[in-house]
Amino acid sequence: MDISILPPEIICCVLEQLPLADLVRAERTCRMIQAFCHSEIQRRITSGPLKDDWGVLVHLDQATATATHFDAVTKKVTFTISMPQPVQIKTMFDHRRQIQCSLLRRNRYCEDFVFTVEKGMTEGSTVNVTAEGAALCEIDAALTRLVKAPSPPNKKIIAPSPNLYSLQLTQLQIPLSAIAAQ
């Protein structure tokens, strides 16, 4: 059957009824239907039921990820991550340290990410960092080493004050295949 004889309204109605996994499969079969599939995927991801499915657990704090864009070329979905305030991490020594992150879908664990704080980061500096997961997911963040508060002049110091870092997650990218497989 030649798909070009069907009106676009009928094609859109049929595609609305398909589950996301079947929609992704249909997108790969025919160039004539590909644009319709991309449009339906974009609609479901940015304004439909899949918009607020994802979240990130970072150092015992949870942030929500909201889908904003589907790139039809790379087949990745971009999410913005809303964090009211950055997560603060304390460490006693200036050494390499890993910060654990987990990708969540509807409050279910999906995948682990690890951000690495490198030794020798100067106080007050901010570095953009990226972590990748096993399923080609990427998460971007801004890592800042905070300036230590000065100690009072007449107080006896027993131990040095800890180094403080703040981690602000900014963006998440998940392949469409990983979203459709869930």
Coordinates of N, CA and C in Angstrom, one line a residue:
M1 N 0.8 -1.2 0.0 CA 0.0 0.0 0.0 C 0.9 1.2 0.0
D2 N 0.5 2.2 -0.8 CA 1.3 3.4 -0.9 C 0.7 4.4 0.2
I3 N 1.6 4.8 1.1 CA 1.2 5.6 2.2 C 0.9 7.0 1.8
S4 N 1.3 7.5 0.6 CA 1.1 8.8 0.2 C -0.4 9.1 -0.1
I5 N -1.2 8.0 -0.3 CA -2.6 8.2 -0.6 C -3.5 8.5 0.6
L6 N -2.9 8.2 1.8 CA -3.6 8.5 3.1 C -3.5 9.9 3.5
P7 N -4.6 10.5 4.0 CA -4.5 11.9 4.4 C -3.6 12.0 5.7
P8 N -2.9 13.1 5.9 CA -2.1 13.2 7.0 C -2.8 13.1 8.4
E9 N -4.1 13.5 8.4 CA -4.8 13.4 9.7 C -5.0 11.9 10.1
I10 N -5.2 11.1 9.1 CA -5.4 9.6 9.5 C -4.0 9.1 9.9
I11 N -2.9 9.4 9.3 CA -1.6 9.0 9.7 C -1.3 9.4 11.1
C12 N -1.6 10.7 11.4 CA -1.4 11.2 12.8 C -2.2 10.5 13.8
C13 N -3.5 10.2 13.5 CA -4.4 9.5 14.4 C -3.9 8.0 14.7
V14 N -3.4 7.4 13.7 CA -2.8 6.0 13.8 C -1.6 6.1 14.7
L15 N -0.7 7.0 14.4 CA 0.6 7.1 15.2 C 0.3 7.5 16.7
E16 N -0.7 8.2 17.0 CA -1.1 8.5 18.3 C -1.4 7.3 19.2
Q17 N -1.9 6.3 18.5 CA -2.3 5.0 19.2 C -1.2 4.1 19.4
L18 N 0.0 4.3 18.8 CA 1.1 3.3 18.9 C 1.9 3.6 20.2
P19 N 2.3 2.5 20.9 CA 3.3 2.7 22.0 C 4.6 3.3 21.5
L20 N 5.3 3.9 22.4 CA 6.6 4.6 22.0 C 7.5 3.7 21.3
A21 N 7.7 2.4 21.8 CA 8.6 1.5 21.2 C 8.2 1.2 19.7
D22 N 6.9 1.0 19.5 CA 6.5 0.8 18.1 C 6.6 2.0 17.2
L23 N 6.5 3.2 17.8 CA 6.6 4.4 17.1 C 8.1 4.6 16.7
V24 N 9.0 4.2 17.5 CA 10.4 4.3 17.2 C 10.8 3.3 16.1
R25 N 10.2 2.1 16.1 CA 10.4 1.1 15.1 C 9.8 1.6 13.7
A26 N 8.6 2.2 13.8 CA 8.0 2.7 12.5 C 8.8 3.9 11.9
E27 N 9.5 4.6 12.8 CA 10.3 5.8 12.3 C 11.4 5.3 11.5
R28 N 11.9 4.1 11.7 CA 13.1 3.6 11.0 C 12.7 2.8 9.7
T29 N 11.4 2.6 9.4 CA 11.0 1.8 8.3 C 10.8 2.6 7.0
C30 N 10.3 3.8 7.0 CA 9.9 4.4 5.8 C 10.2 5.9 5.9
R31 N 10.9 6.5 4.9 CA 11.1 7.9 4.9 C 9.9 8.8 4.8
M32 N 8.9 8.3 4.2 CA 7.6 9.1 4.0 C 6.9 9.2 5.3
I33 N 7.1 8.3 6.2 CA 6.4 8.3 7.5 C 7.3 8.9 8.6
Q34 N 8.5 9.0 8.3 CA 9.5 9.5 9.3 C 9.2 10.8 10.0
A35 N 8.8 11.8 9.2 CA 8.5 13.1 9.7 C 7.3 13.1 10.6
F36 N 6.3 12.3 10.3 CA 5.1 12.1 11.1 C 5.5 11.5 12.5
C37 N 6.4 10.5 12.4 CA 6.8 9.8 13.6 C 7.6 10.8 14.5
H38 N 8.5 11.5 13.9 CA 9.3 12.5 14.7 C 8.4 13.5 15.3
S39 N 7.4 14.0 14.6 CA 6.5 14.9 15.2 C 5.7 14.3 16.4
E40 N 5.3 13.1 16.3 CA 4.6 12.5 17.4 C 5.5 12.2 18.6
I41 N 6.7 11.8 18.3 CA 7.7 11.6 19.4 C 8.0 12.9 20.1
Q42 N 8.2 14.0 19.4 CA 8.4 15.3 20.0 C 7.3 15.7 20.8
R43 N 6.0 15.5 20.3 CA 4.8 15.8 21.1 C 4.7 15.1 22.4
R44 N 5.0 13.8 22.3 CA 4.9 12.9 23.6 C 5.9 13.3 24.6
I45 N 7.1 13.5 24.1 CA 8.2 13.8 25.0 C 8.2 15.2 25.6
T46 N 7.8 16.2 24.9 CA 7.9 17.5 25.4 C 6.6 18.0 26.1
S47 N 5.5 17.5 25.7 CA 4.2 18.0 26.3 C 3.3 16.8 26.7
G48 N 3.6 15.6 26.4 CA 2.8 14.5 26.7 C 3.1 13.8 28.0
P49 N 2.8 12.6 28.1 CA 2.9 11.8 29.4 C 4.4 11.6 29.8
L50 N 5.3 11.6 28.8 CA 6.7 11.3 29.1 C 7.5 12.5 29.6
K51 N 6.9 13.7 29.6 CA 7.6 14.9 29.9 C 8.3 14.9 31.3
D52 N 7.6 14.5 32.3 CA 8.2 14.5 33.7 C 8.5 13.2 34.3
D53 N 8.8 12.2 33.4 CA 9.1 10.8 33.9 C 10.4 10.7 34.6
W54 N 11.4 11.5 34.2 CA 12.8 11.3 34.6 C 13.2 12.2 35.7
G55 N 14.2 11.8 36.5 CA 14.8 12.5 37.6 C 16.2 12.0 37.8
V56 N 16.9 12.8 38.7 CA 18.3 12.4 39.0 C 18.4 12.5 40.5
L57 N 19.1 11.4 41.0 CA 19.4 11.4 42.5 C 20.9 11.7 42.5
V58 N 21.2 12.8 43.2 CA 22.6 13.2 43.3 C 23.0 13.5 44.7
H59 N 23.9 12.7 45.2 CA 24.4 12.9 46.6 C 23.3 13.1 47.6
L60 N 22.4 12.1 47.6 CA 21.3 12.1 48.5 C 20.2 13.2 48.3
D61 N 20.2 13.9 47.2 CA 19.2 14.9 46.9 C 18.6 14.5 45.5
Q62 N 17.4 14.8 45.3 CA 16.7 14.4 44.1 C 16.3 15.7 43.3
A63 N 16.5 15.6 42.0 CA 16.1 16.7 41.1 C 15.3 16.2 40.0
T64 N 14.4 17.0 39.5 CA 13.5 16.5 38.4 C 14.1 17.0 37.1
A65 N 13.9 16.1 36.1 CA 14.3 16.4 34.7 C 13.1 16.6 33.8
T66 N 13.0 17.7 33.1 CA 11.9 18.0 32.2 C 12.4 17.9 30.8
A67 N 11.7 17.1 30.0 CA 12.1 17.0 28.5 C 11.8 18.3 27.8
T68 N 12.8 18.8 27.0 CA 12.6 20.0 26.3 C 12.7 19.9 24.8
H69 N 13.5 18.8 24.4 CA 13.8 18.8 22.9 C 14.1 17.4 22.5
F70 N 13.6 17.0 21.3 CA 14.0 15.7 20.7 C 14.8 16.0 19.4
D71 N 16.0 15.6 19.3 CA 16.8 15.8 18.1 C 16.7 14.6 17.2
A72 N 16.1 14.8 16.1 CA 15.8 13.7 15.1 C 17.1 13.2 14.5
V73 N 18.1 14.0 14.4 CA 19.4 13.6 13.8 C 20.2 12.6 14.7
T74 N 20.4 13.1 16.0 CA 21.1 12.3 16.9 C 20.3 11.2 17.6
K75 N 19.0 11.4 17.5 CA 18.0 10.5 18.2 C 18.2 10.5 19.7
K76 N 18.4 11.8 20.3 CA 18.6 11.9 21.7 C 17.6 12.9 22.2
V77 N 17.1 12.7 23.4 CA 16.2 13.6 24.1 C 16.9 14.5 25.1
T78 N 16.7 15.8 25.0 CA 17.4 16.7 26.0 C 16.4 17.1 27.1
F79 N 16.9 17.0 28.3 CA 16.1 17.4 29.5 C 16.9 18.5 30.2
T80 N 16.1 19.5 30.8 CA 16.7 20.4 31.7 C 16.4 19.9 33.1
I81 N 17.4 20.1 34.0 CA 17.3 19.6 35.3 C 17.1 20.8 36.3
S82 N 16.0 20.8 37.0 CA 15.7 21.9 37.9 C 16.1 21.5 39.3
M83 N 17.1 22.2 39.8 CA 17.5 22.1 41.2 C 17.4 23.4 41.9
P84 N 16.6 23.5 43.0 CA 16.4 24.8 43.7 C 17.7 25.4 44.1
Q85 N 18.6 24.6 44.6 CA 19.9 25.0 45.0 C 20.9 23.9 44.7
P86 N 22.2 24.2 44.5 CA 23.2 23.2 44.2 C 23.4 22.3 45.5
V87 N 23.8 21.1 45.2 CA 24.1 20.1 46.2 C 25.5 20.5 46.8
Q88 N 25.7 20.5 48.1 CA 27.0 20.8 48.7 C 27.7 19.5 49.1
I89 N 28.9 19.4 48.8 CA 29.7 18.3 49.2 C 30.9 18.7 50.0
K90 N 31.2 18.1 51.1 CA 32.3 18.4 52.0 C 33.3 17.3 51.9
T91 N 34.6 17.7 51.9 CA 35.7 16.8 52.0 C 36.8 17.4 52.8
M92 N 37.5 16.6 53.6 CA 38.5 17.1 54.5 C 39.8 17.4 53.8
F93 N 40.1 16.7 52.7 CA 41.4 16.9 52.0 C 41.2 17.2 50.6
D94 N 42.2 17.9 50.0 CA 42.1 18.2 48.6 C 42.6 17.0 47.8
H95 N 41.7 16.1 47.5 CA 42.1 14.9 46.8 C 41.0 14.6 45.7
R96 N 41.3 13.6 44.9 CA 40.3 13.3 43.9 C 39.2 12.5 44.6
R97 N 37.9 12.9 44.2 CA 36.8 12.4 44.9 C 35.7 12.1 43.9
Q98 N 34.9 11.1 44.0 CA 33.8 10.8 43.1 C 32.5 11.1 43.8
I99 N 31.6 11.7 43.0 CA 30.3 12.0 43.5 C 29.3 11.1 42.8
Q100 N 28.5 10.3 43.5 CA 27.6 9.4 42.9 C 26.3 10.1 42.5
C101 N 25.8 9.7 41.3 CA 24.5 10.1 40.7 C 23.8 8.9 40.2
S102 N 22.5 9.0 40.2 CA 21.7 7.9 39.7 C 20.5 8.5 38.8
L103 N 20.3 7.9 37.7 CA 19.2 8.3 36.8 C 18.0 7.6 37.3
L104 N 16.8 8.3 37.4 CA 15.6 7.7 37.9 C 14.5 7.9 36.9
R105 N 13.7 6.9 36.8 CA 12.4 7.0 36.0 C 11.3 6.6 36.8
R106 N 10.4 7.6 37.0 CA 9.2 7.4 37.9 C 9.7 6.9 39.3
N107 N 10.7 7.5 39.8 CA 11.3 7.1 41.1 C 11.8 5.7 41.2
R108 N 12.2 5.1 40.1 CA 12.8 3.8 40.0 C 14.2 4.1 39.5
Y109 N 15.2 3.3 40.1 CA 16.6 3.4 39.7 C 16.8 2.9 38.2
C110 N 17.6 3.7 37.4 CA 17.8 3.2 36.1 C 19.3 3.1 35.8
E111 N 20.1 4.0 36.2 CA 21.5 4.0 35.8 C 22.4 4.9 36.7
D112 N 23.6 4.5 36.9 CA 24.6 5.3 37.7 C 25.4 6.2 36.9
F113 N 25.8 7.4 37.4 CA 26.7 8.3 36.9 C 27.7 8.6 38.0
V114 N 28.9 9.0 37.6 CA 29.9 9.4 38.6 C 30.6 10.7 38.1
F115 N 30.5 11.7 38.9 CA 31.3 12.9 38.7 C 32.5 12.9 39.5
T116 N 33.7 13.3 38.9 CA 34.9 13.2 39.6 C 35.4 14.6 39.9
V117 N 35.7 14.9 41.2 CA 36.3 16.2 41.6 C 37.8 15.9 41.6
E118 N 38.5 16.7 40.7 CA 39.9 16.5 40.6 C 40.7 17.3 41.7
K119 N 41.8 16.8 42.0 CA 42.7 17.4 43.0 C 43.2 18.7 42.5
G120 N 43.4 19.7 43.4 CA 44.0 21.0 43.0 C 43.1 22.0 42.4
M121 N 41.8 21.9 42.6 CA 40.8 22.9 42.1 C 40.9 24.1 43.0
T122 N 41.1 25.3 42.4 CA 41.2 26.5 43.2 C 39.9 27.0 43.8
E123 N 39.9 27.6 44.9 CA 38.7 28.1 45.6 C 38.1 29.2 44.7
G124 N 36.8 29.1 44.6 CA 36.0 30.1 43.9 C 35.9 29.8 42.4
S125 N 36.6 28.8 41.9 CA 36.5 28.4 40.5 C 35.4 27.5 40.2
T126 N 34.8 27.6 39.0 CA 33.7 26.7 38.5 C 34.2 26.0 37.3
V127 N 33.9 24.7 37.2 CA 34.3 23.8 36.1 C 33.0 23.1 35.6
N128 N 32.9 23.1 34.3 CA 31.8 22.3 33.7 C 32.2 20.9 33.5
V129 N 31.4 20.0 34.1 CA 31.8 18.6 34.0 C 30.6 17.8 33.4
T130 N 31.0 16.7 32.8 CA 30.1 15.8 32.1 C 30.3 14.3 32.6
A131 N 29.3 13.6 32.8 CA 29.4 12.2 33.2 C 28.5 11.4 32.2
E132 N 29.0 10.2 31.9 CA 28.3 9.4 31.0 C 27.9 8.1 31.6
G133 N 26.7 7.6 31.3 CA 26.3 6.3 31.8 C 26.5 5.2 30.8
A134 N 26.1 4.0 31.2 CA 26.4 2.8 30.3 C 25.5 2.9 29.1
A135 N 24.3 3.4 29.1 CA 23.4 3.4 28.0 C 23.5 4.7 27.1
L136 N 24.7 5.3 27.1 CA 25.0 6.5 26.3 C 24.3 7.7 26.8
C137 N 23.8 7.7 28.0 CA 23.2 8.9 28.6 C 24.3 9.8 29.1
E138 N 24.1 11.1 29.0 CA 25.1 12.1 29.4 C 24.4 13.1 30.3
I139 N 25.1 13.5 31.3 CA 24.6 14.5 32.2 C 25.6 15.6 32.4
D140 N 25.2 16.9 32.3 CA 26.1 18.0 32.4 C 25.9 18.7 33.7
A141 N 26.9 19.3 34.3 CA 26.8 20.0 35.6 C 27.9 21.0 35.7
A142 N 27.7 21.9 36.6 CA 28.7 22.9 37.0 C 29.2 22.6 38.4
L143 N 30.5 22.4 38.6 CA 31.1 22.1 39.8 C 31.9 23.3 40.3
T144 N 31.6 23.8 41.5 CA 32.3 24.9 42.0 C 33.0 24.6 43.4
R145 N 34.2 25.0 43.5 CA 34.8 24.9 44.8 C 34.6 26.2 45.6
L146 N 33.9 26.1 46.7 CA 33.5 27.3 47.4 C 34.7 27.8 48.3
V147 N 34.6 29.0 48.6 CA 35.7 29.7 49.4 C 35.4 29.3 50.8
K148 N 36.4 28.9 51.5 CA 36.3 28.6 53.0 C 36.1 29.8 53.8
A149 N 35.2 29.7 54.8 CA 34.9 30.8 55.7 C 36.2 31.0 56.6
P150 N 36.6 32.3 56.8 CA 37.7 32.5 57.7 C 37.4 32.1 59.1
S151 N 38.4 31.5 59.8 CA 38.2 31.1 61.2 C 38.3 32.3 62.1
P152 N 37.6 32.3 63.2 CA 37.7 33.4 64.2 C 39.2 33.5 64.7
P153 N 39.6 34.8 64.9 CA 41.1 35.0 65.3 C 41.4 34.4 66.7
N154 N 40.5 34.4 67.7 CA 40.9 33.9 69.0 C 40.4 32.5 69.3
K155 N 40.0 31.8 68.3 CA 39.5 30.4 68.6 C 40.6 29.4 68.2
K156 N 40.8 28.5 69.1 CA 41.8 27.5 68.9 C 41.3 26.5 67.8
I157 N 42.1 26.2 66.8 CA 41.7 25.3 65.7 C 42.3 23.9 66.0
I158 N 41.4 23.0 66.1 CA 41.8 21.6 66.3 C 42.0 20.9 65.0
A159 N 41.1 21.1 64.0 CA 41.2 20.5 62.7 C 40.9 21.5 61.7
P160 N 41.4 21.3 60.5 CA 41.2 22.3 59.4 C 39.7 22.2 59.0
S161 N 39.2 23.3 58.5 CA 37.8 23.3 58.0 C 37.8 22.5 56.7
P162 N 36.6 21.9 56.4 CA 36.6 21.0 55.2 C 36.5 21.9 53.9
N163 N 36.9 21.2 52.8 CA 36.7 21.8 51.5 C 35.3 21.7 51.1
L164 N 34.7 22.7 50.6 CA 33.3 22.7 50.2 C 33.2 22.8 48.7
Y165 N 32.4 22.0 48.1 CA 32.1 22.0 46.7 C 30.6 22.1 46.5
S166 N 30.2 22.7 45.4 CA 28.7 22.7 45.1 C 28.6 22.1 43.7
L167 N 27.6 21.3 43.5 CA 27.3 20.7 42.2 C 25.9 21.0 41.7
Q168 N 25.8 21.7 40.6 CA 24.6 22.1 40.0 C 24.4 21.4 38.7
L169 N 23.4 20.5 38.7 CA 23.1 19.7 37.4 C 22.4 20.7 36.5
T170 N 22.7 20.6 35.2 CA 22.1 21.5 34.3 C 21.3 20.8 33.2
Q171 N 21.9 19.8 32.6 CA 21.2 19.2 31.4 C 21.5 17.7 31.4
L172 N 20.5 17.0 30.8 CA 20.6 15.5 30.7 C 20.2 15.1 29.2
Q173 N 20.9 14.2 28.7 CA 20.6 13.7 27.3 C 20.5 12.2 27.4
I174 N 19.3 11.7 26.9 CA 19.1 10.2 26.9 C 18.7 9.8 25.5
P175 N 19.3 8.7 25.0 CA 19.0 8.2 23.7 C 17.5 7.8 23.6
L176 N 16.9 8.0 22.5 CA 15.5 7.7 22.3 C 15.3 6.2 22.5
S177 N 16.3 5.4 22.1 CA 16.2 3.9 22.3 C 16.1 3.5 23.7
A178 N 16.8 4.2 24.6 CA 16.7 3.9 26.1 C 15.4 4.3 26.6
I179 N 14.8 5.4 26.1 CA 13.5 5.8 26.6 C 12.4 4.9 26.1
A180 N 12.5 4.4 24.9 CA 11.5 3.5 24.3 C 11.6 2.1 24.9
A181 N 12.8 1.8 25.4 CA 12.9 0.4 26.0 C 12.4 0.3 27.4
Q182 N 12.1 1.4 28.1 CA 11.6 1.4 29.4 C 10.2 1.0 29.5

